[in-house]
XYZ file of C-alpha atoms in Angstrom:
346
model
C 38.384 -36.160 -17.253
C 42.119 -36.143 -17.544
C 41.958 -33.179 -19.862
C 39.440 -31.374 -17.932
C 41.789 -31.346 -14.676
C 44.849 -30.345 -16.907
C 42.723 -27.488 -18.874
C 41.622 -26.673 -14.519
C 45.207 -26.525 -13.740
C 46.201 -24.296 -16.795
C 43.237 -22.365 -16.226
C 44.065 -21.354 -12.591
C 48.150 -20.825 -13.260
C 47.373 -18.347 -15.746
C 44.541 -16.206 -13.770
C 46.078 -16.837 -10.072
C 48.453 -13.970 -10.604
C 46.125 -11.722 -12.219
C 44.511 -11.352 -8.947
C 44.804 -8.475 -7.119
C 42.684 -8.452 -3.763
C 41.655 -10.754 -1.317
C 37.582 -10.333 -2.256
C 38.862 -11.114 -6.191
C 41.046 -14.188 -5.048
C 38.455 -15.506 -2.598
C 35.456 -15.345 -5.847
C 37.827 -16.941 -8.351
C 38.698 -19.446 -5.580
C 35.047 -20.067 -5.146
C 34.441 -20.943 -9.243
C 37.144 -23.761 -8.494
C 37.417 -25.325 -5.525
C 33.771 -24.036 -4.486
C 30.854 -26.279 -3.485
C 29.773 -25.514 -7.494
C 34.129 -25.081 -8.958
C 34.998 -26.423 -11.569
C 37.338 -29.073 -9.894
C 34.671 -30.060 -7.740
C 32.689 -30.661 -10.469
C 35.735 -33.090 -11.547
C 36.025 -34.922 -8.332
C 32.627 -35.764 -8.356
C 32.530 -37.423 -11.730
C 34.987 -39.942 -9.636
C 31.589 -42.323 -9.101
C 31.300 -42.632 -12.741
C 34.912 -43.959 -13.607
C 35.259 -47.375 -13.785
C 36.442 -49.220 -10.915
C 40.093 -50.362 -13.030
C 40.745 -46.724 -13.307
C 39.959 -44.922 -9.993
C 43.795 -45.198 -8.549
C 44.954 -43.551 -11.944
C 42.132 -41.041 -12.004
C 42.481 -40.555 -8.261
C 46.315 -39.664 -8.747
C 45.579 -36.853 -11.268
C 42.865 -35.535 -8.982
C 45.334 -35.278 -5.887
C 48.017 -34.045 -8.418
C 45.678 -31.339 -10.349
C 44.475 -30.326 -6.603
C 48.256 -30.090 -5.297
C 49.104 -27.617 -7.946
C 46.433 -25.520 -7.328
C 46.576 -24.960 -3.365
C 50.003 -24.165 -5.136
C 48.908 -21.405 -6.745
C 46.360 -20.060 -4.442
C 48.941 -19.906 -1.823
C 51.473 -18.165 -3.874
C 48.360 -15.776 -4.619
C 47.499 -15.370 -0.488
C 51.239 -15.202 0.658
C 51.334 -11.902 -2.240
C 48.210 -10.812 -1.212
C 49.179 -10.673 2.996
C 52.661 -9.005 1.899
C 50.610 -6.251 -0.016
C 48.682 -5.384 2.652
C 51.426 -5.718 5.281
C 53.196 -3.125 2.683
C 49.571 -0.404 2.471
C 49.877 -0.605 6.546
C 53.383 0.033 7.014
C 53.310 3.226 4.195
C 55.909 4.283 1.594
C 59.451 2.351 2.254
C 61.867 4.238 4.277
C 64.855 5.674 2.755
C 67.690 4.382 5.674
C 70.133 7.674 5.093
C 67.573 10.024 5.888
C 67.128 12.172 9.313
C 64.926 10.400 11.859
C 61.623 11.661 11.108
C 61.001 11.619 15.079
C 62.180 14.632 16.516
C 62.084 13.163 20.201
C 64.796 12.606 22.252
C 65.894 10.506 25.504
C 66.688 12.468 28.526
C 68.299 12.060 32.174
C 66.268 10.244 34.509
C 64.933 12.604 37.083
C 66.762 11.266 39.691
C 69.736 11.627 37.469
C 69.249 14.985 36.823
C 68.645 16.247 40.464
C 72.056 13.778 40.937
C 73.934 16.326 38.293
C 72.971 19.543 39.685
C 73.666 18.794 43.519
C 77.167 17.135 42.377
C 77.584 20.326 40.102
C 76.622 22.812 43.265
C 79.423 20.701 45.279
C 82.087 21.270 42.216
C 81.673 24.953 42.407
C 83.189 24.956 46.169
C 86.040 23.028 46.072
C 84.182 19.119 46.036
C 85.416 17.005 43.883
C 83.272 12.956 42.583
C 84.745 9.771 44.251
C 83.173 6.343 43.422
C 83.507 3.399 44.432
C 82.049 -0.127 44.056
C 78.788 -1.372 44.961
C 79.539 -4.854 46.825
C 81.557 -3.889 49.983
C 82.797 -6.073 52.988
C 81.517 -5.528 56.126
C 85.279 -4.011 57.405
C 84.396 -0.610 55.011
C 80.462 -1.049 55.279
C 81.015 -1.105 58.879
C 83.857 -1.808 61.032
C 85.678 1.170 59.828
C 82.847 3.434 60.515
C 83.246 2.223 64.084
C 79.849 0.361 63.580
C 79.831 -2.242 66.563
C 79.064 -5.785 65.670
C 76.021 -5.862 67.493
C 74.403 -2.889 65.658
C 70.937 -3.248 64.254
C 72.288 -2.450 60.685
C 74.083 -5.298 60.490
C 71.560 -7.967 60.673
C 70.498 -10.400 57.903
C 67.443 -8.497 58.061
C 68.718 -5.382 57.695
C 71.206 -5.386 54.849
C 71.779 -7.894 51.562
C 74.591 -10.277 52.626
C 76.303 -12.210 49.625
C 76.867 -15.696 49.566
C 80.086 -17.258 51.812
C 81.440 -19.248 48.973
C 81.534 -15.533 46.519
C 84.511 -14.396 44.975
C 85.092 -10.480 43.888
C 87.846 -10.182 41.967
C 88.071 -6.588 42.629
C 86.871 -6.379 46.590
C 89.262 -7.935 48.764
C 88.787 -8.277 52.009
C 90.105 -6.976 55.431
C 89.731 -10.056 57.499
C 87.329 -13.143 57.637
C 84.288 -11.392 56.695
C 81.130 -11.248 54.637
C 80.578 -9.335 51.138
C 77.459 -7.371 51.306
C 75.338 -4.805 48.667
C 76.111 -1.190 50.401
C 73.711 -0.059 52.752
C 75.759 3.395 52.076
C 77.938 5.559 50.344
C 79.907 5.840 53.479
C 82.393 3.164 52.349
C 83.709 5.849 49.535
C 84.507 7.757 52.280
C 86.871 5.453 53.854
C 88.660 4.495 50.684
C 88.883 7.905 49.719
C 90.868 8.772 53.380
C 92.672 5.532 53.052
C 93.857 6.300 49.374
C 94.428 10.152 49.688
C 96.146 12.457 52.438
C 94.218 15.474 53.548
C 93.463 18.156 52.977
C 89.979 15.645 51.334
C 87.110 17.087 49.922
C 84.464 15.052 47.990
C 81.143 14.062 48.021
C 79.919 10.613 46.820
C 77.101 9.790 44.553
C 75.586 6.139 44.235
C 73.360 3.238 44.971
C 72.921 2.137 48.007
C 70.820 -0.998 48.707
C 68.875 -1.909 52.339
C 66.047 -4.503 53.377
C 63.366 -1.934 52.783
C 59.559 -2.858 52.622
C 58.384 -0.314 49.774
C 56.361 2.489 50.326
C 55.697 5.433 49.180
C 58.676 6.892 51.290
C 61.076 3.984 50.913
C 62.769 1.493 48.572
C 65.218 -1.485 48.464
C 67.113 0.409 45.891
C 67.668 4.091 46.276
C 70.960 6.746 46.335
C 72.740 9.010 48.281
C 75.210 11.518 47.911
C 77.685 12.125 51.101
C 79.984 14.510 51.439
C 83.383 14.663 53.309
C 85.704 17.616 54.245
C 89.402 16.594 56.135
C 91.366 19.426 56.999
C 93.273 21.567 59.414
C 91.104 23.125 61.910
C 87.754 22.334 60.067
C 85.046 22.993 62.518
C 81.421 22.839 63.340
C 80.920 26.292 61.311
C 82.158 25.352 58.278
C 79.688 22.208 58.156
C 76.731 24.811 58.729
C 78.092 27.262 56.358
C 78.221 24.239 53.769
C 75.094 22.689 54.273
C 73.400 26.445 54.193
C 75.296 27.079 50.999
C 73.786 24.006 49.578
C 69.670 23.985 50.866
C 69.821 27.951 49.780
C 70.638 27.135 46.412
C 68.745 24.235 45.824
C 65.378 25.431 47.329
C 66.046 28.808 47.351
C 67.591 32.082 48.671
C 64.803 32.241 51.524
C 65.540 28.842 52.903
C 66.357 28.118 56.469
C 68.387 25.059 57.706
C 68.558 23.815 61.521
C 70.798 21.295 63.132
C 68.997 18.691 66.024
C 71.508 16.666 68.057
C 71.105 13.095 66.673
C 73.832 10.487 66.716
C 75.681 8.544 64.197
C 78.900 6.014 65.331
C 81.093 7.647 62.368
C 80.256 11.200 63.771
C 80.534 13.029 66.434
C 78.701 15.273 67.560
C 75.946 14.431 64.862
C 73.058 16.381 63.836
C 69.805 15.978 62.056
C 69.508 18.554 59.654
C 66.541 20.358 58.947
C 64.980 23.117 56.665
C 62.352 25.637 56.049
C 61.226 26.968 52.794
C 58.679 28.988 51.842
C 58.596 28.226 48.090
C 58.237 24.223 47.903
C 54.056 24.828 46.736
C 52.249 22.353 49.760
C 55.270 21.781 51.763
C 55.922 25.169 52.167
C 56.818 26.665 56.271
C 57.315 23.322 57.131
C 60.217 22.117 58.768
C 61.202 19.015 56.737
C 64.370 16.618 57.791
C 66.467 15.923 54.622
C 69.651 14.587 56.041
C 72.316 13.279 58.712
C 75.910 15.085 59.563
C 78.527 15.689 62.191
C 82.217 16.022 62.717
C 83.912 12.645 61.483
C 84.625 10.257 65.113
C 88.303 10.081 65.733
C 87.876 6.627 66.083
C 87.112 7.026 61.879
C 90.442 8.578 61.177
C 91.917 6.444 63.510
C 90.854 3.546 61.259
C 92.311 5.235 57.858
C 95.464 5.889 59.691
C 94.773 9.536 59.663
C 95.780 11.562 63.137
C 92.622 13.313 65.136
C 95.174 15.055 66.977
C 96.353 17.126 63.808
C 92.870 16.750 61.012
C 89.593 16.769 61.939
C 86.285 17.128 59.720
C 82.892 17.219 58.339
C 80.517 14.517 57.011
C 77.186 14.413 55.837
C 74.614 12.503 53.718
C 71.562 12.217 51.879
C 68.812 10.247 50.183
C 68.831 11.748 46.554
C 65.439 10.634 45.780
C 64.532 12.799 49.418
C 65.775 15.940 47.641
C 63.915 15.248 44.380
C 60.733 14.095 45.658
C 60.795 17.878 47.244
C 61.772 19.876 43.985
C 59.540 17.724 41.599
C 56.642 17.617 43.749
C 56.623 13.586 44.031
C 54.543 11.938 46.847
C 55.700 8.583 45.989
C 59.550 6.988 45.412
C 57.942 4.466 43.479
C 56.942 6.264 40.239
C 60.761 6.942 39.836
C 61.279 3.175 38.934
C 57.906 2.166 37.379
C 59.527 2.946 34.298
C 56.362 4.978 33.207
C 57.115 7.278 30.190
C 54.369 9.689 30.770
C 55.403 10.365 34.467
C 59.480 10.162 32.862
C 58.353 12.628 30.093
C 57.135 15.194 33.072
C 60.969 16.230 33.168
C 61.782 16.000 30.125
């Protein structure tokens, strides 16, 4: 019996690599370890051996079987590694080109982002940025925001915790640091760093206690634009803002101003406009955005003089404008992170 398991052993070392599929491995696997294998065959001879010699017998039975799950698995690990290999195809060389010509692009918001900041560049505008956490004396107080506006509730805008340090965001008085609710606040460190004559607009993220819809978001971004100078009046606003809705949506646009208000402006406006190339919104008045001379009380807080400067203001949602040029119905696809709706504007 001995010589039969060591003649089974030999046997399978020497074929086991021969193999070379899984339908060869599994039939040669049968003819040993079958119900009818060879080394079955052995083990049940076991009855016959006398009882003195079973623990010997037994030990070169769980030996001879050891070595040969051995080799079978060698065979099966070779076996899975070839057929991992036939899915994968030919190995890569690492130095050649990508074979996939497809590239990332901007994110549609980012791109409508680029071309309204780009418009602004070509008259005069220049980007200012500024951090996203903000204490309430720029979110607010020095937009002449009373304390007891709506804005400011817990419900209303994303209050940090008390006990939160920012390294980088001091703050004006005992106050609380809160996630902007608007780009406003580059505004006021803009006047506060600078001296007119200012011009800028401001692209960022804003955030604000928004239920979701297909209109609205927690997360979204604005662009707002500032003018401080000399004798800068009502006209030049209007001139700006047509300037701007004529180039984005075209040369036949039409803009209107509705008396609105707005503590940091004043007098503030609505501002409308017509179009009559936006496909199903076309000849329809559509509201895109808030403006109006900046509130003395503003440059009062800057430490700017209302008696010598006064200016312009105005902002908007950037997903507004590019729901309107890309034809989107709802703000959520922009953050679903869908490739085939990304790939659209490509």
């Amino acid at each position: 019996m001995q010589e039969k398991l060591t003649a089974i052993v030999a046997g399978v070392q020497e074929s086991a690599p021969k193999l070379q599929t899984r339908a060869e491995f599994e039939a040669y696997k049968a003819t040993i370890s079958g119900p009818k294998g060879s080394l079955t065959d052995v083990m049940k001879g076991m009855g016959k051996v006398p009882k003195e010699d079973k623990p010997a017998m037994g030990k070169l039975i769980n030996q001879a079987k050891t070595a040969v799950q051995a080799a079978f698995d060698q065979v099966v690990e070779r076996l899975e590694a070839a057929e991992l290999a036939a899915k994968l195809g030919p190995a890569i060389d690492p130095t050649l080109p990508a074979p996939d010509p497809s590239r990332g692009t901007l994110h549609p918001i980012a791109q409508v982002r680029e071309e309204m900041v780009e418009l602004f560049r070509r008259i005069g505008f220049s980007v200012a940025e500024a951090t996203e956490v903000e204490t309430e004396h720029y979110c607010f107080d020095a937009l002449n925001i009373p304390s007891d506006h709506p804005a400011r509730d817990m419900q209303d805008s994303y209050y940090l915790p008390d006990a939160l340090k920012v390294n980088n965001v001091s703050k004006h008085a005992d106050e609380k640091y809160l996630l902007r609710t608007h780009t406003s606040t580059v505004q006021i460190r803009t006047m506060l760093q600078s001296k007119p004559p200012i011009r800028i607009v401001a692209p960022g993220r804003c955030f604000r206690r928004d239920t979701p819809d297909a209109t609205h978001s927690a997360n979204f971004h604005q662009i707002e634009g500032l003018y401080v100078d000399k004798n800068v009046t009502l006209l030049d606003l209007k001139a700006t803002l047509d300037h701007f809705v004529k180039t984005i949506f075209g040369p036949k646009a039409k803009t209107r101003l509705r008396p609105s208000f707005f503590p940091f402006t004043e007098p503030s406006f609505e501002m409308d406009f017509f179009s009559p190339d936006l496909g199903k919104l076309s000849n329809k008045w559509l509201e895109i955005m808030g403006c109006g001379m900046v509130d003395p009380e503003v440059f009062k807080a800057v430490g700017i003089d209302p008696e010598v400067y006064t200016g312009f203001a105005f902002g908007m949602g950037i997903e507004r404008i590019a729901m309107i040029l890309q034809n989107v119905d709802d703000i959520r696809y922009y953050y679903q992170n869908d490739v085939r709706f990304l790939k659209q504007f490509a």
